[in-house]
């Protein structure tokens, strides 16, 4: 297999692929929604990878015209990589229905094996081109995250573009400190500051930013088969409750839980069915910082049930299940 780039006319015929990465809770789905709702006149096929066995992110993506494909119960960089190749192969059979592909990885993904897919698999290589790896960075939490999680370091190191998100939560001195930290890891990728991932689309799409030669200079074994292993004590717990929840009880329970265990709970996200409310409620938290809002009515063919996913260390599944079930309306 040759590593030489294709001629320019062949490059433009290939489908551009943007990979959105970034650690848990950095704001990848917010950025994806920003792209899908913006006025750009293009259609994108969207591939979402979730770490847990229960899909939630698909419900957090806005109701756009785009097709959304889910890959659950594994990380795109290791266990479900074959699923990505199959999905891309299926999309290529309907090439005329979209202008590009956006892949949102799980917050625990190492982007290197994902990017490698676009060079190592011959069918994918012949029909797509990796336009850019866009890494979303949580300005408030990234320095602590880098101390605890090698994946965050890899995501920054591999970025073609960095979105420094949640800049409204820290002061200017802290922002400069964070940017200096990012520069020690990746001196090449431009850094764009953002609040709620509100970046210019030209900063993330059609970048032509992925440079295979530069990657090979810093990672000579990139085109080989890198193994990626997640921390052994890191796991996900996915819960479903079919009975409507009492909003007050849930608020009291989740607040106490995150206050006590928030250091170990990296990410919480869910779609909740509160009694007396016609809309789905999207709940999200990063460590102890929680947020939530209504995201529109339940679909006619959709079961009205609550789904909640925790990703973290030392998670006690029976205890979490009992806690969520205690919030159900009697």
PDB file of C-alpha atoms in Angstrom:
ATOM      1  CA  UNK A   1       0.000   0.000   0.000  1.00  0.00           C
ATOM      2  CA  UNK A   2       1.415   3.375  -1.006  1.00  0.00           C
ATOM      3  CA  UNK A   3       1.368   6.263   1.479  1.00  0.00           C
ATOM      4  CA  UNK A   4       1.561   8.873  -1.288  1.00  0.00           C
ATOM      5  CA  UNK A   5      -1.421  11.258  -1.449  1.00  0.00           C
ATOM      6  CA  UNK A   6      -3.872  10.949  -4.305  1.00  0.00           C
ATOM      7  CA  UNK A   7      -3.855  13.534  -7.114  1.00  0.00           C
ATOM      8  CA  UNK A   8      -5.959  16.638  -6.408  1.00  0.00           C
ATOM      9  CA  UNK A   9      -8.745  15.724  -8.834  1.00  0.00           C
ATOM     10  CA  UNK A  10      -9.141  12.314  -7.200  1.00  0.00           C
ATOM     11  CA  UNK A  11      -9.052  13.872  -3.736  1.00  0.00           C
ATOM     12  CA  UNK A  12     -12.000  16.158  -4.501  1.00  0.00           C
ATOM     13  CA  UNK A  13     -14.046  13.158  -5.706  1.00  0.00           C
ATOM     14  CA  UNK A  14     -13.685  11.483  -2.321  1.00  0.00           C
ATOM     15  CA  UNK A  15     -16.238  11.951   0.462  1.00  0.00           C
ATOM     16  CA  UNK A  16     -14.832  14.232   3.187  1.00  0.00           C
ATOM     17  CA  UNK A  17     -15.008  12.841   6.728  1.00  0.00           C
ATOM     18  CA  UNK A  18     -14.762  14.959   9.889  1.00  0.00           C
ATOM     19  CA  UNK A  19     -14.012  13.139  13.149  1.00  0.00           C
ATOM     20  CA  UNK A  20     -15.247  14.878  16.314  1.00  0.00           C
ATOM     21  CA  UNK A  21     -13.362  13.781  19.397  1.00  0.00           C
ATOM     22  CA  UNK A  22     -12.746  15.091  22.894  1.00  0.00           C
ATOM     23  CA  UNK A  23     -13.035  13.768  26.413  1.00  0.00           C
ATOM     24  CA  UNK A  24     -16.325  12.953  28.139  1.00  0.00           C
ATOM     25  CA  UNK A  25     -18.501  16.040  28.488  1.00  0.00           C
ATOM     26  CA  UNK A  26     -16.293  18.401  26.475  1.00  0.00           C
ATOM     27  CA  UNK A  27     -19.147  19.400  24.147  1.00  0.00           C
ATOM     28  CA  UNK A  28     -18.920  17.158  21.075  1.00  0.00           C
ATOM     29  CA  UNK A  29     -22.678  16.657  20.700  1.00  0.00           C
ATOM     30  CA  UNK A  30     -23.238  20.393  21.166  1.00  0.00           C
ATOM     31  CA  UNK A  31     -20.778  21.038  18.335  1.00  0.00           C
ATOM     32  CA  UNK A  32     -22.476  18.409  16.183  1.00  0.00           C
ATOM     33  CA  UNK A  33     -25.867  20.075  16.729  1.00  0.00           C
ATOM     34  CA  UNK A  34     -24.318  23.444  15.879  1.00  0.00           C
ATOM     35  CA  UNK A  35     -23.096  22.031  12.564  1.00  0.00           C
ATOM     36  CA  UNK A  36     -26.392  20.320  11.728  1.00  0.00           C
ATOM     37  CA  UNK A  37     -28.566  23.381  12.413  1.00  0.00           C
ATOM     38  CA  UNK A  38     -26.352  25.959  10.695  1.00  0.00           C
ATOM     39  CA  UNK A  39     -27.169  27.465   7.313  1.00  0.00           C
ATOM     40  CA  UNK A  40     -24.672  25.837   4.978  1.00  0.00           C
ATOM     41  CA  UNK A  41     -26.877  24.074   2.439  1.00  0.00           C
ATOM     42  CA  UNK A  42     -25.183  20.702   2.893  1.00  0.00           C
ATOM     43  CA  UNK A  43     -26.329  17.300   4.097  1.00  0.00           C
ATOM     44  CA  UNK A  44     -24.230  15.121   6.355  1.00  0.00           C
ATOM     45  CA  UNK A  45     -24.420  11.472   7.293  1.00  0.00           C
ATOM     46  CA  UNK A  46     -23.721  11.214  11.027  1.00  0.00           C
ATOM     47  CA  UNK A  47     -22.129   8.283  12.844  1.00  0.00           C
ATOM     48  CA  UNK A  48     -22.278   8.297  16.654  1.00  0.00           C
ATOM     49  CA  UNK A  49     -20.325   5.934  18.882  1.00  0.00           C
ATOM     50  CA  UNK A  50     -21.345   5.381  22.509  1.00  0.00           C
ATOM     51  CA  UNK A  51     -19.332   3.584  25.175  1.00  0.00           C
ATOM     52  CA  UNK A  52     -22.307   2.023  26.981  1.00  0.00           C
ATOM     53  CA  UNK A  53     -24.783  -0.551  25.736  1.00  0.00           C
ATOM     54  CA  UNK A  54     -27.690   1.922  25.911  1.00  0.00           C
ATOM     55  CA  UNK A  55     -27.858   4.667  23.279  1.00  0.00           C
ATOM     56  CA  UNK A  56     -28.599   8.187  24.504  1.00  0.00           C
ATOM     57  CA  UNK A  57     -26.561  10.485  22.271  1.00  0.00           C
ATOM     58  CA  UNK A  58     -28.819   9.840  19.278  1.00  0.00           C
ATOM     59  CA  UNK A  59     -31.670  11.468  21.220  1.00  0.00           C
ATOM     60  CA  UNK A  60     -29.475  14.449  22.078  1.00  0.00           C
ATOM     61  CA  UNK A  61     -28.859  15.164  18.399  1.00  0.00           C
ATOM     62  CA  UNK A  62     -31.314  17.656  16.942  1.00  0.00           C
ATOM     63  CA  UNK A  63     -34.077  16.423  14.650  1.00  0.00           C
ATOM     64  CA  UNK A  64     -32.394  17.280  11.387  1.00  0.00           C
ATOM     65  CA  UNK A  65     -32.720  15.758   7.916  1.00  0.00           C
ATOM     66  CA  UNK A  66     -29.466  13.901   8.389  1.00  0.00           C
ATOM     67  CA  UNK A  67     -29.331  10.155   8.858  1.00  0.00           C
ATOM     68  CA  UNK A  68     -27.816   9.148  12.178  1.00  0.00           C
ATOM     69  CA  UNK A  69     -26.116   5.779  12.682  1.00  0.00           C
ATOM     70  CA  UNK A  70     -25.385   4.499  16.193  1.00  0.00           C
ATOM     71  CA  UNK A  71     -22.602   2.179  17.325  1.00  0.00           C
ATOM     72  CA  UNK A  72     -23.154   1.154  20.951  1.00  0.00           C
ATOM     73  CA  UNK A  73     -21.542  -1.051  23.579  1.00  0.00           C
ATOM     74  CA  UNK A  74     -17.929  -0.521  22.665  1.00  0.00           C
ATOM     75  CA  UNK A  75     -15.389   2.073  21.659  1.00  0.00           C
ATOM     76  CA  UNK A  76     -14.932   2.997  18.022  1.00  0.00           C
ATOM     77  CA  UNK A  77     -11.150   2.779  18.352  1.00  0.00           C
ATOM     78  CA  UNK A  78     -11.176  -0.880  19.357  1.00  0.00           C
ATOM     79  CA  UNK A  79     -14.159  -3.233  19.756  1.00  0.00           C
ATOM     80  CA  UNK A  80     -16.583  -1.756  17.213  1.00  0.00           C
ATOM     81  CA  UNK A  81     -14.118  -0.579  14.588  1.00  0.00           C
ATOM     82  CA  UNK A  82     -15.431  -3.209  12.182  1.00  0.00           C
ATOM     83  CA  UNK A  83     -18.890  -1.662  12.542  1.00  0.00           C
ATOM     84  CA  UNK A  84     -17.482   1.666  11.366  1.00  0.00           C
ATOM     85  CA  UNK A  85     -16.053   0.064   8.230  1.00  0.00           C
ATOM     86  CA  UNK A  86     -19.396  -1.621   7.496  1.00  0.00           C
ATOM     87  CA  UNK A  87     -21.368   1.611   8.012  1.00  0.00           C
ATOM     88  CA  UNK A  88     -19.003   3.555   5.762  1.00  0.00           C
ATOM     89  CA  UNK A  89     -19.307   0.850   3.116  1.00  0.00           C
ATOM     90  CA  UNK A  90     -23.093   1.085   3.247  1.00  0.00           C
ATOM     91  CA  UNK A  91     -23.002   4.863   3.006  1.00  0.00           C
ATOM     92  CA  UNK A  92     -20.831   4.737  -0.100  1.00  0.00           C
ATOM     93  CA  UNK A  93     -23.602   2.878  -1.897  1.00  0.00           C
ATOM     94  CA  UNK A  94     -25.784   5.988  -1.448  1.00  0.00           C
ATOM     95  CA  UNK A  95     -23.063   8.508  -2.184  1.00  0.00           C
ATOM     96  CA  UNK A  96     -25.345  11.051  -3.871  1.00  0.00           C
ATOM     97  CA  UNK A  97     -27.550  11.619  -0.795  1.00  0.00           C
ATOM     98  CA  UNK A  98     -25.002  13.510   1.322  1.00  0.00           C
ATOM     99  CA  UNK A  99     -22.047  15.847   0.964  1.00  0.00           C
ATOM    100  CA  UNK A 100     -19.911  14.594   3.826  1.00  0.00           C
ATOM    101  CA  UNK A 101     -19.708  12.341   6.876  1.00  0.00           C
ATOM    102  CA  UNK A 102     -19.329  13.387  10.506  1.00  0.00           C
ATOM    103  CA  UNK A 103     -18.197  10.821  13.068  1.00  0.00           C
ATOM    104  CA  UNK A 104     -18.675  11.627  16.760  1.00  0.00           C
ATOM    105  CA  UNK A 105     -16.513   9.299  18.815  1.00  0.00           C
ATOM    106  CA  UNK A 106     -17.051   8.277  22.403  1.00  0.00           C
ATOM    107  CA  UNK A 107     -15.243  10.504  24.869  1.00  0.00           C
ATOM    108  CA  UNK A 108     -12.886   7.620  25.653  1.00  0.00           C
ATOM    109  CA  UNK A 109     -11.710   7.021  22.087  1.00  0.00           C
ATOM    110  CA  UNK A 110      -8.107   7.198  20.978  1.00  0.00           C
ATOM    111  CA  UNK A 111      -8.473   8.958  17.596  1.00  0.00           C
ATOM    112  CA  UNK A 112      -5.391   7.326  16.063  1.00  0.00           C
ATOM    113  CA  UNK A 113      -6.990   3.917  15.308  1.00  0.00           C
ATOM    114  CA  UNK A 114     -10.101   5.711  14.038  1.00  0.00           C
ATOM    115  CA  UNK A 115      -8.042   7.821  11.636  1.00  0.00           C
ATOM    116  CA  UNK A 116      -6.034   4.768  10.665  1.00  0.00           C
ATOM    117  CA  UNK A 117      -9.228   3.173   9.307  1.00  0.00           C
ATOM    118  CA  UNK A 118      -9.234   5.681   6.428  1.00  0.00           C
ATOM    119  CA  UNK A 119      -5.813   4.489   5.279  1.00  0.00           C
ATOM    120  CA  UNK A 120      -5.617   0.836   6.311  1.00  0.00           C
ATOM    121  CA  UNK A 121      -8.927  -0.367   4.826  1.00  0.00           C
ATOM    122  CA  UNK A 122      -8.688  -0.339   1.036  1.00  0.00           C
ATOM    123  CA  UNK A 123     -12.410   0.183   0.299  1.00  0.00           C
ATOM    124  CA  UNK A 124     -12.674   3.071   2.764  1.00  0.00           C
ATOM    125  CA  UNK A 125      -9.442   4.594   1.448  1.00  0.00           C
ATOM    126  CA  UNK A 126     -10.690   4.433  -2.150  1.00  0.00           C
ATOM    127  CA  UNK A 127     -13.929   6.352  -1.481  1.00  0.00           C
ATOM    128  CA  UNK A 128     -13.381   8.691   1.469  1.00  0.00           C
ATOM    129  CA  UNK A 129     -10.795  11.157   2.711  1.00  0.00           C
ATOM    130  CA  UNK A 130     -10.181  12.126   6.304  1.00  0.00           C
ATOM    131  CA  UNK A 131     -10.669  15.890   6.241  1.00  0.00           C
ATOM    132  CA  UNK A 132      -9.797  16.674   9.873  1.00  0.00           C
ATOM    133  CA  UNK A 133      -9.798  15.384  13.418  1.00  0.00           C
ATOM    134  CA  UNK A 134     -11.524  18.073  15.503  1.00  0.00           C
ATOM    135  CA  UNK A 135     -10.901  17.791  19.247  1.00  0.00           C
ATOM    136  CA  UNK A 136     -13.220  19.596  21.669  1.00  0.00           C
ATOM    137  CA  UNK A 137     -11.490  20.561  24.937  1.00  0.00           C
ATOM    138  CA  UNK A 138     -13.236  21.354  28.233  1.00  0.00           C
ATOM    139  CA  UNK A 139     -11.450  24.497  29.456  1.00  0.00           C
ATOM    140  CA  UNK A 140     -12.669  24.007  33.019  1.00  0.00           C
ATOM    141  CA  UNK A 141     -11.672  20.364  33.527  1.00  0.00           C
ATOM    142  CA  UNK A 142      -8.956  19.533  30.985  1.00  0.00           C
ATOM    143  CA  UNK A 143      -5.916  20.002  33.214  1.00  0.00           C
ATOM    144  CA  UNK A 144      -7.253  17.585  35.809  1.00  0.00           C
ATOM    145  CA  UNK A 145      -8.444  15.225  33.081  1.00  0.00           C
ATOM    146  CA  UNK A 146      -4.971  15.112  31.544  1.00  0.00           C
ATOM    147  CA  UNK A 147      -3.560  13.918  34.868  1.00  0.00           C
ATOM    148  CA  UNK A 148      -6.065  11.066  35.052  1.00  0.00           C
ATOM    149  CA  UNK A 149      -6.790   9.929  31.494  1.00  0.00           C
ATOM    150  CA  UNK A 150      -4.281   9.105  28.745  1.00  0.00           C
ATOM    151  CA  UNK A 151      -7.108   9.251  26.184  1.00  0.00           C
ATOM    152  CA  UNK A 152      -7.444  13.010  26.686  1.00  0.00           C
ATOM    153  CA  UNK A 153      -3.737  13.448  25.943  1.00  0.00           C
ATOM    154  CA  UNK A 154      -4.036  11.338  22.789  1.00  0.00           C
ATOM    155  CA  UNK A 155      -7.081  13.268  21.584  1.00  0.00           C
ATOM    156  CA  UNK A 156      -5.226  16.574  21.867  1.00  0.00           C
ATOM    157  CA  UNK A 157      -2.003  15.243  20.373  1.00  0.00           C
ATOM    158  CA  UNK A 158      -3.853  13.923  17.333  1.00  0.00           C
ATOM    159  CA  UNK A 159      -6.016  16.996  16.678  1.00  0.00           C
ATOM    160  CA  UNK A 160      -5.925  18.930  13.431  1.00  0.00           C
ATOM    161  CA  UNK A 161      -8.195  21.547  15.042  1.00  0.00           C
ATOM    162  CA  UNK A 162      -8.809  22.202  18.751  1.00  0.00           C
ATOM    163  CA  UNK A 163     -12.023  23.798  20.032  1.00  0.00           C
ATOM    164  CA  UNK A 164     -11.355  25.215  23.502  1.00  0.00           C
ATOM    165  CA  UNK A 165     -14.902  25.048  24.837  1.00  0.00           C
ATOM    166  CA  UNK A 166     -16.643  26.379  27.991  1.00  0.00           C
ATOM    167  CA  UNK A 167     -14.453  29.488  27.975  1.00  0.00           C
ATOM    168  CA  UNK A 168     -17.184  31.327  29.895  1.00  0.00           C
ATOM    169  CA  UNK A 169     -16.497  29.137  32.942  1.00  0.00           C
ATOM    170  CA  UNK A 170     -12.877  30.243  33.471  1.00  0.00           C
ATOM    171  CA  UNK A 171     -11.033  33.575  33.534  1.00  0.00           C
ATOM    172  CA  UNK A 172      -8.514  34.863  30.985  1.00  0.00           C
ATOM    173  CA  UNK A 173      -5.470  33.850  33.040  1.00  0.00           C
ATOM    174  CA  UNK A 174      -6.758  30.294  33.282  1.00  0.00           C
ATOM    175  CA  UNK A 175      -7.517  30.211  29.545  1.00  0.00           C
ATOM    176  CA  UNK A 176      -3.962  31.212  28.702  1.00  0.00           C
ATOM    177  CA  UNK A 177      -2.646  28.587  31.089  1.00  0.00           C
ATOM    178  CA  UNK A 178      -4.793  25.933  29.425  1.00  0.00           C
ATOM    179  CA  UNK A 179      -3.704  27.043  25.951  1.00  0.00           C
ATOM    180  CA  UNK A 180      -0.057  26.788  27.014  1.00  0.00           C
ATOM    181  CA  UNK A 181      -0.736  23.250  28.224  1.00  0.00           C
ATOM    182  CA  UNK A 182      -2.378  22.346  24.905  1.00  0.00           C
ATOM    183  CA  UNK A 183       0.566  23.785  22.984  1.00  0.00           C
ATOM    184  CA  UNK A 184       3.020  21.561  24.873  1.00  0.00           C
ATOM    185  CA  UNK A 185       1.059  18.562  23.584  1.00  0.00           C
ATOM    186  CA  UNK A 186       0.198  19.795  20.081  1.00  0.00           C
ATOM    187  CA  UNK A 187       2.058  22.761  18.644  1.00  0.00           C
ATOM    188  CA  UNK A 188       0.479  22.544  15.173  1.00  0.00           C
ATOM    189  CA  UNK A 189      -3.317  22.564  15.492  1.00  0.00           C
ATOM    190  CA  UNK A 190      -5.082  25.936  15.637  1.00  0.00           C
ATOM    191  CA  UNK A 191      -7.019  26.635  18.845  1.00  0.00           C
ATOM    192  CA  UNK A 192     -10.451  28.277  18.598  1.00  0.00           C
ATOM    193  CA  UNK A 193     -12.132  29.508  21.765  1.00  0.00           C
ATOM    194  CA  UNK A 194     -15.833  28.777  22.134  1.00  0.00           C
ATOM    195  CA  UNK A 195     -18.842  28.870  24.441  1.00  0.00           C
ATOM    196  CA  UNK A 196     -21.283  26.020  23.937  1.00  0.00           C
ATOM    197  CA  UNK A 197     -19.199  24.968  20.902  1.00  0.00           C
ATOM    198  CA  UNK A 198     -20.309  28.063  18.940  1.00  0.00           C
ATOM    199  CA  UNK A 199     -17.455  28.104  16.419  1.00  0.00           C
ATOM    200  CA  UNK A 200     -17.435  29.231  12.810  1.00  0.00           C
ATOM    201  CA  UNK A 201     -18.140  26.279  10.531  1.00  0.00           C
ATOM    202  CA  UNK A 202     -15.107  27.169   8.439  1.00  0.00           C
ATOM    203  CA  UNK A 203     -13.015  26.385  11.522  1.00  0.00           C
ATOM    204  CA  UNK A 204     -14.127  22.742  11.574  1.00  0.00           C
ATOM    205  CA  UNK A 205     -15.415  21.747   8.111  1.00  0.00           C
ATOM    206  CA  UNK A 206     -13.536  21.455   4.807  1.00  0.00           C
ATOM    207  CA  UNK A 207     -10.254  22.042   6.581  1.00  0.00           C
ATOM    208  CA  UNK A 208      -8.127  19.671   4.526  1.00  0.00           C
ATOM    209  CA  UNK A 209      -6.267  19.573   7.781  1.00  0.00           C
ATOM    210  CA  UNK A 210      -5.262  15.929   8.143  1.00  0.00           C
ATOM    211  CA  UNK A 211      -1.622  15.582   7.139  1.00  0.00           C
ATOM    212  CA  UNK A 212      -0.536  11.949   6.941  1.00  0.00           C
ATOM    213  CA  UNK A 213       3.121  12.823   6.505  1.00  0.00           C
ATOM    214  CA  UNK A 214       3.139  14.956   9.655  1.00  0.00           C
ATOM    215  CA  UNK A 215       1.468  12.153  11.588  1.00  0.00           C
ATOM    216  CA  UNK A 216       4.039   9.633  10.351  1.00  0.00           C
ATOM    217  CA  UNK A 217       6.849  11.934  11.458  1.00  0.00           C
ATOM    218  CA  UNK A 218       5.549  11.882  15.024  1.00  0.00           C
ATOM    219  CA  UNK A 219       3.955   8.396  14.988  1.00  0.00           C
ATOM    220  CA  UNK A 220       5.991   6.171  12.649  1.00  0.00           C
ATOM    221  CA  UNK A 221       3.851   3.152  13.547  1.00  0.00           C
ATOM    222  CA  UNK A 222       0.560   4.920  12.713  1.00  0.00           C
ATOM    223  CA  UNK A 223      -0.256   2.676   9.730  1.00  0.00           C
ATOM    224  CA  UNK A 224       0.406  -0.451  11.747  1.00  0.00           C
ATOM    225  CA  UNK A 225      -2.221  -1.787  14.145  1.00  0.00           C
ATOM    226  CA  UNK A 226      -1.999   0.113  17.430  1.00  0.00           C
ATOM    227  CA  UNK A 227      -3.644  -1.593  20.382  1.00  0.00           C
ATOM    228  CA  UNK A 228      -5.762   0.569  22.621  1.00  0.00           C
ATOM    229  CA  UNK A 229      -6.848  -0.459  26.105  1.00  0.00           C
ATOM    230  CA  UNK A 230      -9.075   1.553  28.424  1.00  0.00           C
ATOM    231  CA  UNK A 231      -8.477   1.836  32.142  1.00  0.00           C
ATOM    232  CA  UNK A 232      -9.526  -1.414  33.793  1.00  0.00           C
ATOM    233  CA  UNK A 233     -11.602   0.279  36.495  1.00  0.00           C
ATOM    234  CA  UNK A 234     -13.488   2.428  33.977  1.00  0.00           C
ATOM    235  CA  UNK A 235     -16.961   1.159  33.110  1.00  0.00           C
ATOM    236  CA  UNK A 236     -20.431   2.252  32.112  1.00  0.00           C
ATOM    237  CA  UNK A 237     -23.781   1.578  33.759  1.00  0.00           C
ATOM    238  CA  UNK A 238     -26.959   1.932  31.686  1.00  0.00           C
ATOM    239  CA  UNK A 239     -30.330   2.015  33.424  1.00  0.00           C
ATOM    240  CA  UNK A 240     -33.939   2.051  32.196  1.00  0.00           C
ATOM    241  CA  UNK A 241     -37.076   2.826  34.214  1.00  0.00           C
ATOM    242  CA  UNK A 242     -40.454   2.437  32.497  1.00  0.00           C
ATOM    243  CA  UNK A 243     -42.509   4.184  35.225  1.00  0.00           C
ATOM    244  CA  UNK A 244     -42.565   8.026  35.056  1.00  0.00           C
ATOM    245  CA  UNK A 245     -40.144   9.763  37.411  1.00  0.00           C
ATOM    246  CA  UNK A 246     -40.910  12.350  40.069  1.00  0.00           C
ATOM    247  CA  UNK A 247     -38.847  15.388  39.034  1.00  0.00           C
ATOM    248  CA  UNK A 248     -38.307  16.546  42.620  1.00  0.00           C
ATOM    249  CA  UNK A 249     -37.150  13.140  43.821  1.00  0.00           C
ATOM    250  CA  UNK A 250     -34.787  12.794  40.874  1.00  0.00           C
ATOM    251  CA  UNK A 251     -33.266  16.208  41.498  1.00  0.00           C
ATOM    252  CA  UNK A 252     -32.637  15.389  45.171  1.00  0.00           C
ATOM    253  CA  UNK A 253     -31.158  11.967  44.378  1.00  0.00           C
ATOM    254  CA  UNK A 254     -28.886  12.982  41.506  1.00  0.00           C
ATOM    255  CA  UNK A 255     -27.627  16.071  43.371  1.00  0.00           C
ATOM    256  CA  UNK A 256     -26.673  13.990  46.419  1.00  0.00           C
ATOM    257  CA  UNK A 257     -25.113  11.279  44.247  1.00  0.00           C
ATOM    258  CA  UNK A 258     -22.945  13.669  42.241  1.00  0.00           C
ATOM    259  CA  UNK A 259     -21.933  15.559  45.362  1.00  0.00           C
ATOM    260  CA  UNK A 260     -20.743  12.325  46.976  1.00  0.00           C
ATOM    261  CA  UNK A 261     -19.429  10.349  43.988  1.00  0.00           C
ATOM    262  CA  UNK A 262     -18.881  13.074  41.376  1.00  0.00           C
ATOM    263  CA  UNK A 263     -15.097  12.720  41.391  1.00  0.00           C
ATOM    264  CA  UNK A 264     -15.473   9.131  40.134  1.00  0.00           C
ATOM    265  CA  UNK A 265     -18.440   9.739  37.820  1.00  0.00           C
ATOM    266  CA  UNK A 266     -16.851  11.217  34.701  1.00  0.00           C
ATOM    267  CA  UNK A 267     -20.050  11.544  32.683  1.00  0.00           C
ATOM    268  CA  UNK A 268     -23.789  11.195  33.246  1.00  0.00           C
ATOM    269  CA  UNK A 269     -26.360  11.589  30.482  1.00  0.00           C
ATOM    270  CA  UNK A 270     -29.905  10.517  29.961  1.00  0.00           C
ATOM    271  CA  UNK A 271     -33.357  11.050  28.502  1.00  0.00           C
ATOM    272  CA  UNK A 272     -35.944  11.231  31.287  1.00  0.00           C
ATOM    273  CA  UNK A 273     -39.715  10.881  31.441  1.00  0.00           C
ATOM    274  CA  UNK A 274     -41.009  13.137  34.245  1.00  0.00           C
ATOM    275  CA  UNK A 275     -44.603  12.728  35.349  1.00  0.00           C
ATOM    276  CA  UNK A 276     -46.890  15.464  34.058  1.00  0.00           C
ATOM    277  CA  UNK A 277     -44.394  16.743  31.467  1.00  0.00           C
ATOM    278  CA  UNK A 278     -45.152  16.171  27.768  1.00  0.00           C
ATOM    279  CA  UNK A 279     -41.529  16.708  26.685  1.00  0.00           C
ATOM    280  CA  UNK A 280     -38.447  14.527  26.940  1.00  0.00           C
ATOM    281  CA  UNK A 281     -35.946  15.880  29.464  1.00  0.00           C
ATOM    282  CA  UNK A 282     -32.249  15.658  28.560  1.00  0.00           C
ATOM    283  CA  UNK A 283     -30.003  15.395  31.611  1.00  0.00           C
ATOM    284  CA  UNK A 284     -26.221  15.759  31.394  1.00  0.00           C
ATOM    285  CA  UNK A 285     -23.434  16.068  33.935  1.00  0.00           C
ATOM    286  CA  UNK A 286     -19.637  16.181  33.995  1.00  0.00           C
ATOM    287  CA  UNK A 287     -18.403  15.181  37.426  1.00  0.00           C
ATOM    288  CA  UNK A 288     -20.489  17.364  39.799  1.00  0.00           C
ATOM    289  CA  UNK A 289     -21.625  19.955  37.239  1.00  0.00           C
ATOM    290  CA  UNK A 290     -25.113  19.086  35.991  1.00  0.00           C
ATOM    291  CA  UNK A 291     -27.455  20.605  33.437  1.00  0.00           C
ATOM    292  CA  UNK A 292     -30.712  19.695  31.768  1.00  0.00           C
ATOM    293  CA  UNK A 293     -33.481  20.929  29.523  1.00  0.00           C
ATOM    294  CA  UNK A 294     -36.593  19.838  27.631  1.00  0.00           C
ATOM    295  CA  UNK A 295     -35.841  18.686  24.095  1.00  0.00           C
ATOM    296  CA  UNK A 296     -39.296  18.323  22.581  1.00  0.00           C
ATOM    297  CA  UNK A 297     -42.214  15.895  22.776  1.00  0.00           C
ATOM    298  CA  UNK A 298     -41.958  12.130  22.730  1.00  0.00           C
ATOM    299  CA  UNK A 299     -42.329  10.565  19.312  1.00  0.00           C
ATOM    300  CA  UNK A 300     -45.439   8.471  18.654  1.00  0.00           C
ATOM    301  CA  UNK A 301     -43.448   5.256  18.139  1.00  0.00           C
ATOM    302  CA  UNK A 302     -41.094   5.893  21.059  1.00  0.00           C
ATOM    303  CA  UNK A 303     -41.490   4.194  24.459  1.00  0.00           C
ATOM    304  CA  UNK A 304     -41.972   6.784  27.228  1.00  0.00           C
ATOM    305  CA  UNK A 305     -39.274   5.524  29.537  1.00  0.00           C
ATOM    306  CA  UNK A 306     -36.260   7.018  31.297  1.00  0.00           C
ATOM    307  CA  UNK A 307     -32.759   6.012  30.213  1.00  0.00           C
ATOM    308  CA  UNK A 308     -29.703   7.089  32.197  1.00  0.00           C
ATOM    309  CA  UNK A 309     -26.039   6.266  31.511  1.00  0.00           C
ATOM    310  CA  UNK A 310     -23.098   6.673  33.896  1.00  0.00           C
ATOM    311  CA  UNK A 311     -19.449   6.419  32.811  1.00  0.00           C
ATOM    312  CA  UNK A 312     -16.836   6.392  35.530  1.00  0.00           C
ATOM    313  CA  UNK A 313     -14.719   4.502  38.010  1.00  0.00           C
ATOM    314  CA  UNK A 314     -15.869   2.111  40.738  1.00  0.00           C
ATOM    315  CA  UNK A 315     -19.521   2.330  39.708  1.00  0.00           C
ATOM    316  CA  UNK A 316     -21.959   0.361  41.874  1.00  0.00           C
ATOM    317  CA  UNK A 317     -24.661  -0.823  39.464  1.00  0.00           C
ATOM    318  CA  UNK A 318     -27.161  -2.175  42.062  1.00  0.00           C
ATOM    319  CA  UNK A 319     -26.870   1.001  44.137  1.00  0.00           C
ATOM    320  CA  UNK A 320     -27.354   3.243  41.091  1.00  0.00           C
ATOM    321  CA  UNK A 321     -30.340   1.199  39.937  1.00  0.00           C
ATOM    322  CA  UNK A 322     -31.998   1.349  43.363  1.00  0.00           C
ATOM    323  CA  UNK A 323     -31.426   5.106  43.470  1.00  0.00           C
ATOM    324  CA  UNK A 324     -33.002   5.763  40.085  1.00  0.00           C
ATOM    325  CA  UNK A 325     -35.931   3.431  40.768  1.00  0.00           C
ATOM    326  CA  UNK A 326     -36.585   5.262  44.054  1.00  0.00           C
ATOM    327  CA  UNK A 327     -37.385   8.341  41.947  1.00  0.00           C
ATOM    328  CA  UNK A 328     -40.256   6.593  40.162  1.00  0.00           C
ATOM    329  CA  UNK A 329     -43.771   7.787  40.875  1.00  0.00           C
ATOM    330  CA  UNK A 330     -45.445   5.421  43.351  1.00  0.00           C
TER     331      UNK A 330
END
